[in-house]
Coordinates of C-alpha atoms in Angstrom, one line a residue:
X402 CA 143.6 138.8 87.3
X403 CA 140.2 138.9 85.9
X404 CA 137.3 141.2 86.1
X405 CA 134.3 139.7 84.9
X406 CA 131.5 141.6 83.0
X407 CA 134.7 144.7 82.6
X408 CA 133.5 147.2 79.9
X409 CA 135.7 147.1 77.1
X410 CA 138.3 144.2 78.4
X411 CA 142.1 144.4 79.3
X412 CA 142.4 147.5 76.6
X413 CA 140.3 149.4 78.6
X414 CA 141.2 148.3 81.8
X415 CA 145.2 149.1 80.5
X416 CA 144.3 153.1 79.6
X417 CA 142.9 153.1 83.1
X418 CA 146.0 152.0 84.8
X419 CA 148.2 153.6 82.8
X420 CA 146.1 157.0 83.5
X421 CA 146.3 156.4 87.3
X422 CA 150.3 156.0 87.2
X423 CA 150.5 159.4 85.0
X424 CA 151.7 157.5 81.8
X425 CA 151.0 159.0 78.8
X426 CA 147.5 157.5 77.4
X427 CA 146.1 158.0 73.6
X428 CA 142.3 158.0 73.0
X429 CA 141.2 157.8 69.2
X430 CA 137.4 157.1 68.3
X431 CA 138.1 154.0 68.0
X432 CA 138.7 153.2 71.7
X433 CA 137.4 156.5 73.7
X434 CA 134.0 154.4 74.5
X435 CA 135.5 151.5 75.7
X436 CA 137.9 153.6 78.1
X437 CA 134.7 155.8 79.0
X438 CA 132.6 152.7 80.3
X439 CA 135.6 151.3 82.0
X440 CA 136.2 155.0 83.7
X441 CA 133.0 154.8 84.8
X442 CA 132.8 151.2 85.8
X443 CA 136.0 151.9 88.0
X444 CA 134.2 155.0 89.3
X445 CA 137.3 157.8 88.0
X446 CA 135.0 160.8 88.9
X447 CA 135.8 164.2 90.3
X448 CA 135.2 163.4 93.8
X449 CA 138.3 160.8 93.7
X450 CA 140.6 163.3 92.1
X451 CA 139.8 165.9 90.0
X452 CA 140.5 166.1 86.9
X453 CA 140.3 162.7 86.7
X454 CA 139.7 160.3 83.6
X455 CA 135.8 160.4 83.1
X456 CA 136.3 164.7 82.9
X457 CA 139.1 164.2 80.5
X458 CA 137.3 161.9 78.3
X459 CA 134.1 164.1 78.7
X460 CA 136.3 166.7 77.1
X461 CA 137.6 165.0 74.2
X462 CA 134.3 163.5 73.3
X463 CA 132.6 166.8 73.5
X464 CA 135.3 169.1 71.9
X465 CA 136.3 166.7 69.4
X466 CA 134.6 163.3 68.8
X467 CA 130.8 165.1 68.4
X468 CA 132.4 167.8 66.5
X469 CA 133.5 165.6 63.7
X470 CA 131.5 163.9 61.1
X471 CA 133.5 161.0 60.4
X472 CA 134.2 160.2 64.6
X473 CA 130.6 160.7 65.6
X474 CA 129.8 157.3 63.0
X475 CA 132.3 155.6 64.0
X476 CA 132.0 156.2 67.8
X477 CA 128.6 155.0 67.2
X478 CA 129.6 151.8 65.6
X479 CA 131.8 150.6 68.4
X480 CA 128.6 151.3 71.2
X481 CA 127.1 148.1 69.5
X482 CA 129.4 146.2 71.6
X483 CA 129.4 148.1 74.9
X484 CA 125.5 148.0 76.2
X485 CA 124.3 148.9 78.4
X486 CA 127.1 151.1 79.7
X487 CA 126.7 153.0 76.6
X488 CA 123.3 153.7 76.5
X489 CA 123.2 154.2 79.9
X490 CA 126.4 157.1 79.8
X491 CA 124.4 158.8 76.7
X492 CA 127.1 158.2 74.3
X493 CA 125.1 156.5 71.8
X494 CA 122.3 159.6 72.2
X495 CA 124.7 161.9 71.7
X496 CA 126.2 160.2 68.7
X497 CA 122.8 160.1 66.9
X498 CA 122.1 163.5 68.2
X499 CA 125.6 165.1 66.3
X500 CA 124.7 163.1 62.8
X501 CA 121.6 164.4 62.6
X502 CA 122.4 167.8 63.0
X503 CA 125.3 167.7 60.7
X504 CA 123.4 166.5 57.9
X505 CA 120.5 169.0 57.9
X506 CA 123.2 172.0 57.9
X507 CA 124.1 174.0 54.3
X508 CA 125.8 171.1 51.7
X509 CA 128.0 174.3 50.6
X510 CA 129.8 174.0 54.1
X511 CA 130.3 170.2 54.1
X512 CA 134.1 169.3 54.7
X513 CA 134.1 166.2 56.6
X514 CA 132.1 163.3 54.5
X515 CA 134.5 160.3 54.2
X516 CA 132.4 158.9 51.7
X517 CA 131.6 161.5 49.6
X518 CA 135.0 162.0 47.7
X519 CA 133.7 163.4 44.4
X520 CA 136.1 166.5 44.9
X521 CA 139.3 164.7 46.0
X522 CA 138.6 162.0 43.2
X523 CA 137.9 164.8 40.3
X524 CA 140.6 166.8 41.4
X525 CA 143.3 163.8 41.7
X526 CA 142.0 162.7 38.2
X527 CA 142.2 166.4 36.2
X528 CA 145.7 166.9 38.1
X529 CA 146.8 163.3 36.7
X530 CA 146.2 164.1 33.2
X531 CA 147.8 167.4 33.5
X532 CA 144.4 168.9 32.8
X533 CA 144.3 172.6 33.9
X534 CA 141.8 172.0 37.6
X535 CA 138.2 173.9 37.0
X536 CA 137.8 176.6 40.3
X537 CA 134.0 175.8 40.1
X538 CA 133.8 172.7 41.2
X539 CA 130.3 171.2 41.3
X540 CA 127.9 171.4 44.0
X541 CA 127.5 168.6 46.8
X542 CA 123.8 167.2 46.5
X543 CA 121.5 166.9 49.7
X544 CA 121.9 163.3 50.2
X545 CA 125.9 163.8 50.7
X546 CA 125.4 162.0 54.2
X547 CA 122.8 159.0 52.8
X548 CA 126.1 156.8 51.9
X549 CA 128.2 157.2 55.0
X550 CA 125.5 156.2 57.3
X551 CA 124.7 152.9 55.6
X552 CA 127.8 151.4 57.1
X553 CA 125.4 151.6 60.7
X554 CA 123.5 148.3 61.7
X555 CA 119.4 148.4 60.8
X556 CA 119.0 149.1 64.8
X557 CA 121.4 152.2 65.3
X558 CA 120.3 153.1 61.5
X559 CA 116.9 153.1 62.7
X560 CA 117.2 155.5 65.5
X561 CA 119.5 157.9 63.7
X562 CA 116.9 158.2 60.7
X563 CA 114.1 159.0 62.9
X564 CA 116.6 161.5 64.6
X565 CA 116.6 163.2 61.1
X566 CA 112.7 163.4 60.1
X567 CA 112.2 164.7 64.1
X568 CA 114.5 167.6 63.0
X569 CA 112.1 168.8 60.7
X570 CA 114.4 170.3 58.2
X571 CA 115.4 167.6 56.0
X572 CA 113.1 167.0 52.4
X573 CA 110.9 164.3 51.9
X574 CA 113.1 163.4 48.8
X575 CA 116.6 162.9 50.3
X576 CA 114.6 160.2 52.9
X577 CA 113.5 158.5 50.1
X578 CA 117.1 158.1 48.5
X579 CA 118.7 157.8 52.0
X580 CA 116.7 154.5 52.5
X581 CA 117.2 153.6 49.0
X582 CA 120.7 153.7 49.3
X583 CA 120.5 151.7 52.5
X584 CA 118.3 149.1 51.2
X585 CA 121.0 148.9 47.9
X586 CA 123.8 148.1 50.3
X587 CA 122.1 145.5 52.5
X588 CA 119.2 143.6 50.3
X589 CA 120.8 140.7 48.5
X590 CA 120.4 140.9 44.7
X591 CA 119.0 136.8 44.3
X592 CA 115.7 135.8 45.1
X593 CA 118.1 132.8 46.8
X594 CA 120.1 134.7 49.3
X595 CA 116.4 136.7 50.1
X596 CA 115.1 133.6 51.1
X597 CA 117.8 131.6 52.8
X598 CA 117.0 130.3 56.2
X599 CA 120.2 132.1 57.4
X600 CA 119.1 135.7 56.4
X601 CA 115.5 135.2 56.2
X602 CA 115.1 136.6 59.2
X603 CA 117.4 139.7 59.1
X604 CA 115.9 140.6 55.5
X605 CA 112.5 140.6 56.6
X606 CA 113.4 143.0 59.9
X607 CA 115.6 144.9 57.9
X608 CA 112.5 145.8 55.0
X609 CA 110.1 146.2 57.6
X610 CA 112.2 149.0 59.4
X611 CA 112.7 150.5 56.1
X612 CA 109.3 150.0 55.6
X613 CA 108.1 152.0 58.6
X614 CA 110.7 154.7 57.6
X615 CA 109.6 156.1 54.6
X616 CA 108.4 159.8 54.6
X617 CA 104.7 160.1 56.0
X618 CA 103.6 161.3 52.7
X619 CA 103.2 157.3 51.3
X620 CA 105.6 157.4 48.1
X621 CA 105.0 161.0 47.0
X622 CA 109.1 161.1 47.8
X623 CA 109.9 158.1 46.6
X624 CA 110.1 156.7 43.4
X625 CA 107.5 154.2 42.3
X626 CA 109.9 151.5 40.9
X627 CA 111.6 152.0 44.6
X628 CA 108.9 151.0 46.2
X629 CA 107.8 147.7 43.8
X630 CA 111.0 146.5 44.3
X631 CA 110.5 146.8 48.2
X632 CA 107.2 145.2 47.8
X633 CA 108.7 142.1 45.5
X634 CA 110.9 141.7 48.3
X635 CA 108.1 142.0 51.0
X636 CA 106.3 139.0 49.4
X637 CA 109.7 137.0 48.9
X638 CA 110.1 137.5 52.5
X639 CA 106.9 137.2 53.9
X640 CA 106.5 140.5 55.4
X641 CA 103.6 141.5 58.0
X642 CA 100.2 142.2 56.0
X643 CA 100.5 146.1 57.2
X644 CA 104.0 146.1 55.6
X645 CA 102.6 145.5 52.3
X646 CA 99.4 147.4 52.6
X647 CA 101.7 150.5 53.1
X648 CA 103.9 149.6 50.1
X649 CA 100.8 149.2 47.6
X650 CA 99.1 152.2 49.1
X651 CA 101.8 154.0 48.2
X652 CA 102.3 152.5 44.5
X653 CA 98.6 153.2 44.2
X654 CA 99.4 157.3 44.6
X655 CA 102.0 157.3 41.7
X656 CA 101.2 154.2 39.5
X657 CA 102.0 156.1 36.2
X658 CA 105.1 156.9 36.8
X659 CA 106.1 152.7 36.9
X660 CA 107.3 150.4 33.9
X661 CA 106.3 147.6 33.0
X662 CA 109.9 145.8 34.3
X663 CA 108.6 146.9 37.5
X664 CA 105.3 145.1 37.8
X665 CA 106.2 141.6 37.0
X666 CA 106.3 140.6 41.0
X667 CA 106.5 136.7 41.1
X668 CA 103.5 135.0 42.3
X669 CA 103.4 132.8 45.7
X670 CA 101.7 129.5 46.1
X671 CA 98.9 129.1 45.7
X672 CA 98.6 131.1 42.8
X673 CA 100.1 129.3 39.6
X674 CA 100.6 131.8 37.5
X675 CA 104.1 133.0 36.7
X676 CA 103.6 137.1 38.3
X677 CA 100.7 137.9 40.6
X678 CA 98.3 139.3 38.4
X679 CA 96.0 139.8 41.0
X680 CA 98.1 142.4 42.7
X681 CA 98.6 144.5 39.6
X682 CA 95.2 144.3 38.9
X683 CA 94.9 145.5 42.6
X684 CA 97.1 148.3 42.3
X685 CA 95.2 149.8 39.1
X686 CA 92.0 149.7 40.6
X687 CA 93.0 151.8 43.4
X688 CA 94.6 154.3 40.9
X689 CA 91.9 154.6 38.5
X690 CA 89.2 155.0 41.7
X691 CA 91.8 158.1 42.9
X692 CA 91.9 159.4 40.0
X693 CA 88.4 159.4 39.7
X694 CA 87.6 160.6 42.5
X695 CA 89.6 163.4 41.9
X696 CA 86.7 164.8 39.9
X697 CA 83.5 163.2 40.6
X698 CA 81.6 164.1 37.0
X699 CA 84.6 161.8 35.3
X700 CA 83.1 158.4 34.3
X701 CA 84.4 155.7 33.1
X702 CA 83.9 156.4 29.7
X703 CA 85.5 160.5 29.8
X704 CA 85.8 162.4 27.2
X705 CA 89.3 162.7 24.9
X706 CA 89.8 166.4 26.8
X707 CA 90.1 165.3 29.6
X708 CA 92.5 162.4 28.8
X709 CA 94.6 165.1 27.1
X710 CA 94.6 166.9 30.4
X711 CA 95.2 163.9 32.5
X712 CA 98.7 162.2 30.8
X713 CA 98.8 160.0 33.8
X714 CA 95.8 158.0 32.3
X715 CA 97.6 157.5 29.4
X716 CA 100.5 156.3 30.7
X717 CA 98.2 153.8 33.3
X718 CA 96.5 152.3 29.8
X719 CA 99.7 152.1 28.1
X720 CA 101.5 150.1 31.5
X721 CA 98.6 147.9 31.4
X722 CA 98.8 147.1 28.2
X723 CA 102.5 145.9 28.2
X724 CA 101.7 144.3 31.3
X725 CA 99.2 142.3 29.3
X726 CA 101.8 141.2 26.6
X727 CA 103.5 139.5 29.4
X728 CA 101.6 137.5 31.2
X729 CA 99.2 136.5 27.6
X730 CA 102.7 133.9 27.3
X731 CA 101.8 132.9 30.7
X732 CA 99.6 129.5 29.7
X733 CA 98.3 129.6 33.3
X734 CA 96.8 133.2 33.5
X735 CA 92.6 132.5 32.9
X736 CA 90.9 134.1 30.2
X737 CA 88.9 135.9 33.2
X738 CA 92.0 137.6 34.8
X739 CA 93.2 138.4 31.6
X740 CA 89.8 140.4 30.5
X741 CA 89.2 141.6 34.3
X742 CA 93.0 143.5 33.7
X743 CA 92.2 144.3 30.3
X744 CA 89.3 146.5 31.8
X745 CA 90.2 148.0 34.3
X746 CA 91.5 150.9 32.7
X747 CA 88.4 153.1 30.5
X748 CA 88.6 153.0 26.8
X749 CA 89.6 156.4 26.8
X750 CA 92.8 155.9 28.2
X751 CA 94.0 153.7 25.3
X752 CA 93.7 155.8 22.2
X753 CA 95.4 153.5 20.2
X754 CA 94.7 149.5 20.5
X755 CA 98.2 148.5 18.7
X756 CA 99.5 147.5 21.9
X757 CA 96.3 146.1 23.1
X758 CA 96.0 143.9 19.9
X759 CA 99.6 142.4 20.4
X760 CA 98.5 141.6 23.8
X761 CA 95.5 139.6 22.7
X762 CA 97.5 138.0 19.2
X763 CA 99.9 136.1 21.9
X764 CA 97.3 135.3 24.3
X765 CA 95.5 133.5 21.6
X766 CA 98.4 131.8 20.5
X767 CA 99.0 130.8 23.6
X768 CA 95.8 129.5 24.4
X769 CA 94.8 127.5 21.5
X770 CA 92.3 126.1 23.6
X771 CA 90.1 128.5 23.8
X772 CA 86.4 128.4 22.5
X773 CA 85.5 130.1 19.8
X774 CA 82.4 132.2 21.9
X775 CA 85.4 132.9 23.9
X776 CA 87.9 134.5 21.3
X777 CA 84.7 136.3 19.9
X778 CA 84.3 138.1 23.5
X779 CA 88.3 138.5 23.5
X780 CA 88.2 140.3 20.7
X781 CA 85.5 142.0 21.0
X782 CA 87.0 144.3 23.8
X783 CA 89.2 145.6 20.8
X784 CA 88.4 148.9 19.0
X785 CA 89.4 148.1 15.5
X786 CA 89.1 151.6 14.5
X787 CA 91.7 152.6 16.6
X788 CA 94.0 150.5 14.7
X789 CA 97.3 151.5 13.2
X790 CA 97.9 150.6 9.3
X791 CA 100.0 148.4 10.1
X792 CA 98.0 146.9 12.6
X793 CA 95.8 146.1 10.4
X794 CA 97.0 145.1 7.8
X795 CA 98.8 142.1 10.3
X796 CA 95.3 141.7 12.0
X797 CA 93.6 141.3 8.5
X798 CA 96.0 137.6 7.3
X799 CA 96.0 136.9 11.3
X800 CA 94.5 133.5 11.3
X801 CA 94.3 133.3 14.6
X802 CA 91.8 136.2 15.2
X803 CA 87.7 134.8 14.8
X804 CA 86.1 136.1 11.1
X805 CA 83.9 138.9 12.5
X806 CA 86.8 140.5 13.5
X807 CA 88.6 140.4 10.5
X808 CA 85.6 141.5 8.4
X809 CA 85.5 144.6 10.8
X810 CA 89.1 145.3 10.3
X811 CA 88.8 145.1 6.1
X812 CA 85.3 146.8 6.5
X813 CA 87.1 149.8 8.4
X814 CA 90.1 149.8 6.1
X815 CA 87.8 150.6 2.9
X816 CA 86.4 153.4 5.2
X817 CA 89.7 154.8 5.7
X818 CA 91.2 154.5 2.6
X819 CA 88.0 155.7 1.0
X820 CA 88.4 158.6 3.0
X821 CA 92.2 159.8 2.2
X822 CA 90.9 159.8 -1.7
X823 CA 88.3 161.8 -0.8
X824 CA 90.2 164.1 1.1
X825 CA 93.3 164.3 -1.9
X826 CA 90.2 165.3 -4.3
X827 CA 89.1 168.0 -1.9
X828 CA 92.6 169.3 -1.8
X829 CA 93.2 169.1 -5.5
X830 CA 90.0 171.1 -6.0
X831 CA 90.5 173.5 -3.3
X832 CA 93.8 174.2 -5.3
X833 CA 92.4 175.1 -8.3
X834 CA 89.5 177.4 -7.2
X835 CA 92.6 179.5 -5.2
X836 CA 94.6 179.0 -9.0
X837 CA 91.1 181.0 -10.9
X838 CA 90.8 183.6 -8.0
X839 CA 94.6 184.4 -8.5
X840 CA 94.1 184.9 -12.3
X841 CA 90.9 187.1 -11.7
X842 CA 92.6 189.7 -9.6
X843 CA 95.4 190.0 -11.8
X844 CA 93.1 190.9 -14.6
X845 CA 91.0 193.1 -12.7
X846 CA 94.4 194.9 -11.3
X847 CA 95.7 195.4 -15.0
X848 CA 95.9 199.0 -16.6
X849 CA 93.8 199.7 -19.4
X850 CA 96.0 202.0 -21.0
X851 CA 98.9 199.5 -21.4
X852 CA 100.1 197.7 -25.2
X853 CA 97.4 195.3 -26.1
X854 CA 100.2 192.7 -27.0
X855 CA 101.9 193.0 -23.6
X856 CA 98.5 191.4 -22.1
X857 CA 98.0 189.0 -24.4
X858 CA 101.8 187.8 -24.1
X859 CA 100.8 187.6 -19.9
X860 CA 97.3 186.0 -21.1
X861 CA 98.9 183.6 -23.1
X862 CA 101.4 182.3 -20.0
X863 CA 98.2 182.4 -17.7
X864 CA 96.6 180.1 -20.2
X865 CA 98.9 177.5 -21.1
X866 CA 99.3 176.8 -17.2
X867 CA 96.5 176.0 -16.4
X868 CA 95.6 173.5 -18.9
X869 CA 99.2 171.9 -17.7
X870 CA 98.5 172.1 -13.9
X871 CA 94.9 170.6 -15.2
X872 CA 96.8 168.0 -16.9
X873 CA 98.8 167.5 -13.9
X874 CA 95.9 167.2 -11.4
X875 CA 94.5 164.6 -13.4
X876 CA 97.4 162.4 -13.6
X877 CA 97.6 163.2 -10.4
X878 CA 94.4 162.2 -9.0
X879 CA 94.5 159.1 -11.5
X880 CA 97.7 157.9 -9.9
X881 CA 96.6 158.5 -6.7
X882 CA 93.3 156.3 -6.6
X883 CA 94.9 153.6 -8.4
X884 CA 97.6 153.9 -4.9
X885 CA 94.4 153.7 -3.3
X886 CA 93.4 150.9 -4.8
X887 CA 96.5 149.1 -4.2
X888 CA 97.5 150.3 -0.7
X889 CA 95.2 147.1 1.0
X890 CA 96.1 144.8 -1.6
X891 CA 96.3 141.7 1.0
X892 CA 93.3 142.7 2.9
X893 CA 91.1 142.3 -0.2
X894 CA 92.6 139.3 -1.6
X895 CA 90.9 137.8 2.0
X896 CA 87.6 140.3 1.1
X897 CA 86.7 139.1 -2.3
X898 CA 86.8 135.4 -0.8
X899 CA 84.3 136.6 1.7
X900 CA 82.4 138.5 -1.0
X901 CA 82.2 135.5 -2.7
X902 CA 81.3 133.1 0.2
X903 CA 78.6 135.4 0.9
X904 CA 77.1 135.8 -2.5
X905 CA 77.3 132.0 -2.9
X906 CA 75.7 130.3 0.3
X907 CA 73.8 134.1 1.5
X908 CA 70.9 133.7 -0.8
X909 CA 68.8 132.7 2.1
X910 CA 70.3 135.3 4.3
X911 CA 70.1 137.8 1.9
X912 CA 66.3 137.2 1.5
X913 CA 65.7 137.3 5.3
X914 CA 67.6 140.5 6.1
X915 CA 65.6 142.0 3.4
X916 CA 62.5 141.2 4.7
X917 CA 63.3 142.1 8.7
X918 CA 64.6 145.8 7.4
X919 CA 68.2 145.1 8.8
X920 CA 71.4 146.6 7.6
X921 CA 73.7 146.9 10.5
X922 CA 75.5 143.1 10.1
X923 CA 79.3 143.6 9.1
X924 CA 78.5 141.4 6.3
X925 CA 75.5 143.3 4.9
X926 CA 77.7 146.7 5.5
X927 CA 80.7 145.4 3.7
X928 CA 79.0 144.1 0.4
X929 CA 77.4 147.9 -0.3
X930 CA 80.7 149.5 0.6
X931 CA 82.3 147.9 -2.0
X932 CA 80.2 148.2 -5.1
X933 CA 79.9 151.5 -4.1
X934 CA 84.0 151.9 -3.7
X935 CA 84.0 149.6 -6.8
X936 CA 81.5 152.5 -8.7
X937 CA 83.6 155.1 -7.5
X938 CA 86.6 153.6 -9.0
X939 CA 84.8 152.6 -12.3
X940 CA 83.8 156.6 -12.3
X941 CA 86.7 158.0 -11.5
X942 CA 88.6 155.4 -13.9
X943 CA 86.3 156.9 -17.2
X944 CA 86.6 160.0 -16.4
X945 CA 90.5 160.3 -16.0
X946 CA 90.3 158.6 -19.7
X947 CA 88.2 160.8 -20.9

């Protein structure tokens, strides 16, 4: 016999007959929607008989199958195979309707999670090692359900997500990790299985459902590195343009809180560069121009307190610049791009230009082709003064940087180090005075009626220490200004050649700037700050002798 177009096949058809000749009939979750259709295909209703098989199975589905966590997925799995009858019976409705419900309830109460086995596995494992079992055992987290329900197709998934947000009483953040969880389990790991003609297709449905499910709040619940990852794979698989406008207007909101691992998305054709510069450069824009307008008197150029009260700035100009020591390897990324990315965070986001500096060394190493106009106007965007020590030191021998630069770097290292002898001297000096103002209360606080030798004995201690402590400071400061002489030993050896250069062919140029009143080249300011370090020296030098 056959029966063409039967719900569920000679199984089903086999718990029917054996139900109609009284024999004893077992329905499990795994076959109890296949038996239903078929009931209902062979019309078992109450006007035939009652009690017949549709009102038993109505019973066990309601009294048991919806009632259990584990049964309602896996009912819902086998309706994938049964449509229309079960769509049109309500079984796959009623499925979706009992997950939903269980996984907005209390995760105290949660008992029937067949996934979530942290309990059984910690328990199993203490008992094993004949550790004494803790009674507090700890707490199951909100997203208990977000595994189970991955095992669902992309379709049935779908509907059974959108069941949860419509119940209103789930957090924005367990939706986020629910659909992380999901897109883990089904997104191939190689960019090679992403783009296979065979799953092509299903990856690019399957993104843009997950897509279209995140929380209405754009990526405030999710996490940023999440959502780059969803967008890398959007572009891999050429996803609709509204797709990806969603994704990046989402990264825009919360841009600070990505790494730099994050933004290196490859780059399609046309573009030949290895990572799509373009977008990042994109996605900074649009969080710099929200974070400005945030506050409407903020400018480009804020000041330092607000930075300090805006960390996500920071942490923007410190992304972008590891960014840029990427891509500067990247032979194919134009000076243009590079100086467009460069700026598109304000200066005051970048208090120190270590970072920034790298960026530019490897770009200029990389591009040895470059002009020298164009390395000037490189490395010109740098803020020398807001160099490290180190920094400068390796920017002062860097060969590769253009001679004004390196002039400004030496120029602002005598500054600085000019500055931390100044500052010792203070402090030496500043010492002393408190040593005297010591002494002079303790004489004024002394009894006149006391021994005269008893005071002079004190007098005498009092005035052997300070010639020592003088002696001391002296050494002292001698010591330290020959450090200070010494500490940018390499950066001079490249100075005095410039000093000489200049002093040799500037005679001309010497003559002129005299003449025209100017004193603001980086040549002109260099040679007075060193004769007058140089004086400074030979001063403090005599007078340490002396």
């Amino acid at each position: 016999m056959q029966l063409v177009d039967f719900p569920g096949g000679p199984k089903a058809f086999e718990i029917c007959a054996k139900f109609c000749y009284g024999m004893t009939v077992t329905l499990n979750p795994y076959n109890v929607v296949a038996a239903r259709c078929a009931a209902e295909y062979l019309e078992m209703t109450e006007d035939a008989d009652r009690g017949n098989l549709i009102f038993k199975i109505e019973v066990f589905l309601n009294s048991s199958v919806f009632r259990s966590w584990k049964d309602s997925i896996i009912v819902l799995q086998t309706t994938k195979s049964l449509l229309p009858w079960s769509e049109d019976l309500k079984v796959v409705g009623r499925c979706i309707d009992s997950i939903a419900s269980k996984t907005s309830m209390d995760p105290s109460t949660i008992t029937w999670s067949y996934t979530y086995n942290r309990k059984v596995a910690v328990s199993d494992r203490i008992t094993e090692v004949g550790v004494k079992f803790p009674v507090n055992l700890e707490s199951v987290p909100k997203d208990w359900w977000a595994e189970d329900i991955c095992e669902l197709e992309i379709d049935l998934y779908k509907r059974v997500m959108i069941a949860v947000k419509a119940k209103g009483r789930m957090d924005g953040n367990v939706i986020g990790e629910a659909l992380r969880t999901y897109a883990m389990r089904w997104l191939p790991d190689s960019i090679e299985a992403l783009v296979s003609e065979a799953h092509s297709r299903r990856n690019k449905s399957l993104l843009e459902t997950i897509i279209c499910l995140l929380p209405s709040d754009k990526g405030v619940t999710c996490s940023c590195g999440f959502l780059l990852k969803l967008l890398k794979v959007a572009i891999l698989v050429g996803a609709d343009d509204s797709s990806r406008e969603d994704l990046i207007r989402s990264i825009s909101l919360k841009l600070d809180e990505a790494s730099v691992n994050d933004l290196l998305i490859p780059s399609r054709s046309p573009q030949t560069t290895v990572y799509d510069v373009e977008l990042v450069k994109c996605l900074v824009d649009r969080f710099m121009a929200r974070e400005r307008s945030r506050d409407k008197n903020i400018s480009a150029k804020s000041t330092n307190d607000f930075v300090l009260g805006h960390g996500s700035w920071l942490k923007v100009g410190k992304l972008v610049d590891g960014y840029l020591t990427e891509i500067a390897r990247d032979p194919n990324v134009s000076l243009s791009s590079f100086i467009e990315l460069l700026q598109s965070v304000p200066d005051s986001a970048r208090p120190i230009h270590d970072a920034l500096y790298g960026a530019i060394d490897i770009y200029l190493q990389e591009h040895s082709s470059l002009t020298k106009a164009e390395k000037k106007h490189l490395c010109g965007l740098m803020d020398v003064r807001k160099l490290t020590m180190d920094a400068s030191m390796h920017a002062a021998q860097n060969e590769r940087l253009p001679l004004r630069t390196v002039v400004q770097v030496l120029f602002f290292e005598q500054i600085r180090a000019a500055a931390g002898v100044q500052a010792l001297n203070n402090r030496n000096s500043n010492a002393l005075d408190s040593t005297r103002k010591t002494e002079e209360y303790w004489q004024k606080t002394l009894p006149e009626k006391h021994n005269v030798s008893k005071p002079s004995s004190v007098m005498k201690v009092k005035d052997e220490n300070p010639q020592k402590n003088m002696k001391l400071v002296k050494k002292g400061s001698k010591n330290r200004s020959s450090g200070a002489q010494l500490l940018p030993s390499r950066s001079r050896r490249i100075f005095d050649k410039l000093f000489v250069v200049g002093k040799v062919s500037g005679n001309v140029e010497n003559r002129s700037s005299e003449t025209s009143g100017s004193s603001h080249s980086p040549t002109s300011m260099i040679i007075k700050g060193e004769i007058k370090s140089s004086g400074s020296s030979s001063r403090n030098r005599r007078h340490s002798i002396s």
